[in-house]
GROMACS .gro file of N, CA and C in nm:
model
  276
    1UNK      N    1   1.670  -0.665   2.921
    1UNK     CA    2   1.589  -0.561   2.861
    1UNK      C    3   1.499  -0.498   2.969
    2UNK      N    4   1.500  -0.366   3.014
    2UNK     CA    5   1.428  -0.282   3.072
    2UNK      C    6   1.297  -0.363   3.018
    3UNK      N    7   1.205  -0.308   2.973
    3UNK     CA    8   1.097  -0.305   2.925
    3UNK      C    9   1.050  -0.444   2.965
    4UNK      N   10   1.115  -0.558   2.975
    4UNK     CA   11   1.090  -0.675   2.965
    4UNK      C   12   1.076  -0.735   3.140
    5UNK      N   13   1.178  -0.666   3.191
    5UNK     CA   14   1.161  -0.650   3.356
    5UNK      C   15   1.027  -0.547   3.391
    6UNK      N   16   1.027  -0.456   3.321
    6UNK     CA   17   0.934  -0.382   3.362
    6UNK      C   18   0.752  -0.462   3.371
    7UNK      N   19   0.765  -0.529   3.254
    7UNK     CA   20   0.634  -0.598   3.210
    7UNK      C   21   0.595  -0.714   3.339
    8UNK      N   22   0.738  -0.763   3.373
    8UNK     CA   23   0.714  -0.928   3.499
    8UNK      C   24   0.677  -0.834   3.614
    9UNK      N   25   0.742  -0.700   3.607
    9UNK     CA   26   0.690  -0.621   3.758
    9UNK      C   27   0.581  -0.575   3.755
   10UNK      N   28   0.511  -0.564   3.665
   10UNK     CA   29   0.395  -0.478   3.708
   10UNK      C   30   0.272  -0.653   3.651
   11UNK      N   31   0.293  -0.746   3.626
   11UNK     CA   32   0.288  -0.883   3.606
   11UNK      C   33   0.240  -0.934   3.749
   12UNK      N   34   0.385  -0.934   3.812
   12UNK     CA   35   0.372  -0.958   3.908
   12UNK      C   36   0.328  -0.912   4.016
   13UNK      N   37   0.280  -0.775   4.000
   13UNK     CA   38   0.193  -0.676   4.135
   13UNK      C   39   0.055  -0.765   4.104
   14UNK      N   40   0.068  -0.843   4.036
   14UNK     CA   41  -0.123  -0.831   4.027
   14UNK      C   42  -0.144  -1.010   4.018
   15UNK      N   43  -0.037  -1.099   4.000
   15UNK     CA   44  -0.052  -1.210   3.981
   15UNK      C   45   0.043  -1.300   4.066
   16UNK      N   46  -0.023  -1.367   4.215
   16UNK     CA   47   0.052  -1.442   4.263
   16UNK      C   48   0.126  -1.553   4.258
   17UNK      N   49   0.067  -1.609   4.139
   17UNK     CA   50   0.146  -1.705   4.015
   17UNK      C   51   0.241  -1.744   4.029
   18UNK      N   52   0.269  -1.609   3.964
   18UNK     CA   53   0.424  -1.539   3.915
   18UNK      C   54   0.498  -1.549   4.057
   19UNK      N   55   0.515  -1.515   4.146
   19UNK     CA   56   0.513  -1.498   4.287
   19UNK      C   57   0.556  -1.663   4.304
   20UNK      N   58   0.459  -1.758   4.295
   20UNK     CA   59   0.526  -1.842   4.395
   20UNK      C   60   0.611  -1.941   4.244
   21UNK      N   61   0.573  -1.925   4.101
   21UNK     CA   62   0.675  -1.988   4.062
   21UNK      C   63   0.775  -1.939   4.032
   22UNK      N   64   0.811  -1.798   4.075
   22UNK     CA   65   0.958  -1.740   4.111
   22UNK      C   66   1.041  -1.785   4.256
   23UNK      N   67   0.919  -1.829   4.305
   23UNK     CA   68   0.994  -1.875   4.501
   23UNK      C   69   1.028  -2.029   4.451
   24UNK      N   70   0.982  -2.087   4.381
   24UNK     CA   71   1.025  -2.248   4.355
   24UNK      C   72   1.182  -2.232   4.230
   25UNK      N   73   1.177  -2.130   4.183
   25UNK     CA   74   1.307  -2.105   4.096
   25UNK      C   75   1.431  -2.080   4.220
   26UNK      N   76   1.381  -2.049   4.351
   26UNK     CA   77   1.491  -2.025   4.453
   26UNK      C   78   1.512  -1.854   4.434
   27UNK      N   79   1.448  -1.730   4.435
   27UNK     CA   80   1.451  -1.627   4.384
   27UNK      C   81   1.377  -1.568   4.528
   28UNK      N   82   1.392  -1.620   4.628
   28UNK     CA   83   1.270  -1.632   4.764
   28UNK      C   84   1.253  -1.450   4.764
   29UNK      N   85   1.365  -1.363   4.781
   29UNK     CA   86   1.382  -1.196   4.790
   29UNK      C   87   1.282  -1.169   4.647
   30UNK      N   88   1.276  -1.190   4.588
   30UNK     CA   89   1.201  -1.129   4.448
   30UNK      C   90   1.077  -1.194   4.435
   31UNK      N   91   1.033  -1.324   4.484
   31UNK     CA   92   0.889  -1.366   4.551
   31UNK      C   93   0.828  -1.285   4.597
   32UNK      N   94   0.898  -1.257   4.778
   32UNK     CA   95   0.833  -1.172   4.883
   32UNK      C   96   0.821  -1.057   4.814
   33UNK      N   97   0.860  -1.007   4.756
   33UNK     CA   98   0.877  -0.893   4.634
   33UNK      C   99   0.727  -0.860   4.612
   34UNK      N  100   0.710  -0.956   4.539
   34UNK     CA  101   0.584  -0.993   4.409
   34UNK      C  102   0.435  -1.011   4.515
   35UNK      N  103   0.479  -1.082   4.604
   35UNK     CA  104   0.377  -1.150   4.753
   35UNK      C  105   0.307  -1.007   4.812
   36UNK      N  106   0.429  -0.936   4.820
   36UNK     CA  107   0.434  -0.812   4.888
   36UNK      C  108   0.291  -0.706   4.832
   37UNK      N  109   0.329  -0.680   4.713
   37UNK     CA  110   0.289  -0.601   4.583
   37UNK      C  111   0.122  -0.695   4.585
   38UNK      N  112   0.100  -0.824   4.560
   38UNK     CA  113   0.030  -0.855   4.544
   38UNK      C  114  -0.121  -0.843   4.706
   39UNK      N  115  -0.044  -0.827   4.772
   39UNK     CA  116  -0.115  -0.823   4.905
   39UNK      C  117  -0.155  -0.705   4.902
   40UNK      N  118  -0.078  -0.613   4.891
   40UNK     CA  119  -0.072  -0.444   4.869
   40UNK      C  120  -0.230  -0.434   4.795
   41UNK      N  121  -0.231  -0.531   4.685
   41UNK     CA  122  -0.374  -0.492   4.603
   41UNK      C  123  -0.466  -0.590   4.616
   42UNK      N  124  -0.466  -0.607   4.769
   42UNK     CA  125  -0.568  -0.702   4.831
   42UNK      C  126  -0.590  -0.798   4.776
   43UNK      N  127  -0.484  -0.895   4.707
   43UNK     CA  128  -0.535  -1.037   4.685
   43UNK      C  129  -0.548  -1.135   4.795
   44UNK      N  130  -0.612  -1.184   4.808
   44UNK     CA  131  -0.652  -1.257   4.991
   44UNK      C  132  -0.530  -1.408   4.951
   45UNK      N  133  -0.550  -1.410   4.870
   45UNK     CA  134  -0.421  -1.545   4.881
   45UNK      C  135  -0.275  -1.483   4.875
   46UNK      N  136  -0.282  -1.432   4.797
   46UNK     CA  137  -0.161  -1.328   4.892
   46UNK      C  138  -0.107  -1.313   5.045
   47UNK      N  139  -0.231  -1.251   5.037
   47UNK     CA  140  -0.233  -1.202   5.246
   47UNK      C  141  -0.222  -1.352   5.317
   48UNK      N  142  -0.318  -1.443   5.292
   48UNK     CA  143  -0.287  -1.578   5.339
   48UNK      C  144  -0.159  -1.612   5.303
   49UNK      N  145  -0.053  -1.623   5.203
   49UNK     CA  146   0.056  -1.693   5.211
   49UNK      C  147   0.114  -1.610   5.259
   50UNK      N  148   0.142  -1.423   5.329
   50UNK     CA  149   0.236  -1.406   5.375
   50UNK      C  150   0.196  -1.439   5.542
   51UNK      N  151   0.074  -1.464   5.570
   51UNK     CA  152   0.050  -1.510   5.730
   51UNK      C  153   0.094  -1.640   5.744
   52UNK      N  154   0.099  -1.729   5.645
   52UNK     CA  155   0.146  -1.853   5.624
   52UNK      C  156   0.301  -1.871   5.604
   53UNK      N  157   0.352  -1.756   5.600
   53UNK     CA  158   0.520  -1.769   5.574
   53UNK      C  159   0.571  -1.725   5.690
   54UNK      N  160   0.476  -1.628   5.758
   54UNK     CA  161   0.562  -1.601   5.888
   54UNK      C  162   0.513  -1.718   6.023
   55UNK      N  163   0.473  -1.845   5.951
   55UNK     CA  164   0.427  -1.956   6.040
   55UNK      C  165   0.586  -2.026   6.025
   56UNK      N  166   0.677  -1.972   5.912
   56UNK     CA  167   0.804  -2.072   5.926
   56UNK      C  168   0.773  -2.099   5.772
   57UNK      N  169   0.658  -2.111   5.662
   57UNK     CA  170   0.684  -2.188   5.538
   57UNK      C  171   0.668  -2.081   5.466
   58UNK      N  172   0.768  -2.044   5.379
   58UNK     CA  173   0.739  -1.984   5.266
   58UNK      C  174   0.869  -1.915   5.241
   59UNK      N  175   0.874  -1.797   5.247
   59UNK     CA  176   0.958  -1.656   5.183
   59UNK      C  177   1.079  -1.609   5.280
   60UNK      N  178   1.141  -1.695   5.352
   60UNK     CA  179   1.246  -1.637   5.450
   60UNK      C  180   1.232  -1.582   5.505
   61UNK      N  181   1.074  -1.542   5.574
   61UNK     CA  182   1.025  -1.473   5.668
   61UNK      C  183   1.062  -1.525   5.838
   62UNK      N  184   1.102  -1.435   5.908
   62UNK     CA  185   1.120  -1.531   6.058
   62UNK      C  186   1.001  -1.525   6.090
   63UNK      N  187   0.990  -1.679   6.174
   63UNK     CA  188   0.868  -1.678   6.219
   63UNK      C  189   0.798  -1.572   6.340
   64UNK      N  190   0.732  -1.596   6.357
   64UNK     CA  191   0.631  -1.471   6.406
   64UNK      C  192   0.516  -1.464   6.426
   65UNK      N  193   0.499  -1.572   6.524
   65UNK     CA  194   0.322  -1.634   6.502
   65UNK      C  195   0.209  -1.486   6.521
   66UNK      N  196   0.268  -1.368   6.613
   66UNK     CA  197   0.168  -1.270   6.615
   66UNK      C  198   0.129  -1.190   6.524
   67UNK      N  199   0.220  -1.214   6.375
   67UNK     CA  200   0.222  -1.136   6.271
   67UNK      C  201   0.159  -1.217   6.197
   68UNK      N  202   0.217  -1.352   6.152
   68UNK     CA  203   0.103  -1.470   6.107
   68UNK      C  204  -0.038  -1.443   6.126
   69UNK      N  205  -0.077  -1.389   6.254
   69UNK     CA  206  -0.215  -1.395   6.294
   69UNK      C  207  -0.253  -1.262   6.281
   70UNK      N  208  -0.213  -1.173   6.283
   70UNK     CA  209  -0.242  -1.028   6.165
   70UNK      C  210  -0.286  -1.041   6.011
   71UNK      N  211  -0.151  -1.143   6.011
   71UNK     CA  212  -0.177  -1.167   5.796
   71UNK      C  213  -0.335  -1.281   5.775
   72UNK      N  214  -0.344  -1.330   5.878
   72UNK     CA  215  -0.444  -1.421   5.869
   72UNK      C  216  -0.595  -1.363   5.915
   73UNK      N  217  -0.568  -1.285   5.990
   73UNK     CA  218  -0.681  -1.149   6.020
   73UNK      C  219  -0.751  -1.129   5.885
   74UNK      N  220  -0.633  -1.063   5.800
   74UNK     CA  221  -0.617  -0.972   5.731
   74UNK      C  222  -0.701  -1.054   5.590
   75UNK      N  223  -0.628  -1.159   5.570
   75UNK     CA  224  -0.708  -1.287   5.473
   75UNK      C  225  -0.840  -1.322   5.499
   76UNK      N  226  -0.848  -1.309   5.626
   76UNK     CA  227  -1.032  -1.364   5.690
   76UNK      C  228  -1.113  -1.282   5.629
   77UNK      N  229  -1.103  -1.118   5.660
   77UNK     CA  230  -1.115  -1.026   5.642
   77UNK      C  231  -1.162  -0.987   5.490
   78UNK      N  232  -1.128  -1.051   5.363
   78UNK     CA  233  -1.152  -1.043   5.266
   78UNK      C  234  -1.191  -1.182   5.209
   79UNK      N  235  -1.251  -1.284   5.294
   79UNK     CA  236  -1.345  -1.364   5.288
   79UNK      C  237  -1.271  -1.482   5.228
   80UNK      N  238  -1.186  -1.493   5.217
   80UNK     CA  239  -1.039  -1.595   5.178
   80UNK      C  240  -1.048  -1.713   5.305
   81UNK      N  241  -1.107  -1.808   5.298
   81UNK     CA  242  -1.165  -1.972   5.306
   81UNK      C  243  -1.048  -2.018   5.407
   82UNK      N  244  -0.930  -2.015   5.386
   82UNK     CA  245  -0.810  -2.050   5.399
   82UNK      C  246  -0.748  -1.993   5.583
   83UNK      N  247  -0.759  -1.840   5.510
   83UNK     CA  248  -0.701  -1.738   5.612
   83UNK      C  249  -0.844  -1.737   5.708
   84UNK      N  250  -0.951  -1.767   5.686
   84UNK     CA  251  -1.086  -1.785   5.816
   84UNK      C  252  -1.036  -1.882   5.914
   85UNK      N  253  -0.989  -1.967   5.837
   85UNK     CA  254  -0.939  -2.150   5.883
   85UNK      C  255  -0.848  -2.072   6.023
   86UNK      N  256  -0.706  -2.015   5.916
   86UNK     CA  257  -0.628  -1.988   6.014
   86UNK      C  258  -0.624  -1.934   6.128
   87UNK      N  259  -0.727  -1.794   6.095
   87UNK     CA  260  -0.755  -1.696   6.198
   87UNK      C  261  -0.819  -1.779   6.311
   88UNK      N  262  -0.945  -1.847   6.278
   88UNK     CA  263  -0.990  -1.928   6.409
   88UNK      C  264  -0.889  -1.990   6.497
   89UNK      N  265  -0.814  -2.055   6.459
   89UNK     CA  266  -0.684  -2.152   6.504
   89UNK      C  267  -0.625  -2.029   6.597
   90UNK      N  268  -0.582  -1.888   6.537
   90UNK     CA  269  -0.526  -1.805   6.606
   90UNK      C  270  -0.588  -1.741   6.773
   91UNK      N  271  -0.755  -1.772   6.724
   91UNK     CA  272  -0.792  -1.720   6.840
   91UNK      C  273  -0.809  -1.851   6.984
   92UNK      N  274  -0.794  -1.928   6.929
   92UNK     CA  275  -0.807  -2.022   7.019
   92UNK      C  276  -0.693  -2.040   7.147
   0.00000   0.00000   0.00000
């Protein structure tokens, strides 16, 4: 049902939830999807798990530690506890 896809997508722009218990269903392309969308509207755990996926864990992202440390910028940046952690680690 249209309508019914339509509801998990716009669901999922706003709830990272949804997001990672679609990546544990094995759905990893329609995660990064949701991850994507959700970062887009500045959720900082968002932005932290996609700097955290291009460390090697998460969404079939290749790793990419200089992009990691962009996404982890990017998490610091909106005061996200996690992505501060990381970013320090980055500058070191």
């Amino acid at each position: 049902c249209n309508a019914f896809k339509e509801l998990v997508d716009e669901i999922g722009e706003k709830n990272l939830n949804l997001a990672l218990l679609v990546r544990k269903e094995g759905q990893i392309a329609l995660a990064l999807k949701y991850v994507m969308k959700c970062a887009k509207n500045n959720n900082s755990d968002a932005i932290f798990h996609l700097g955290f996926s291009y460390m090697g864990c998460g969404f079939g992202l290749t790793e990419d530690y200089s992009k990691a440390c962009e996404w982890f910028k990017k998490s610091s940046d909106c005061f996200n506890s996690s992505g501060m952690a990381y970013y320090a680690y980055c500058l070191m």
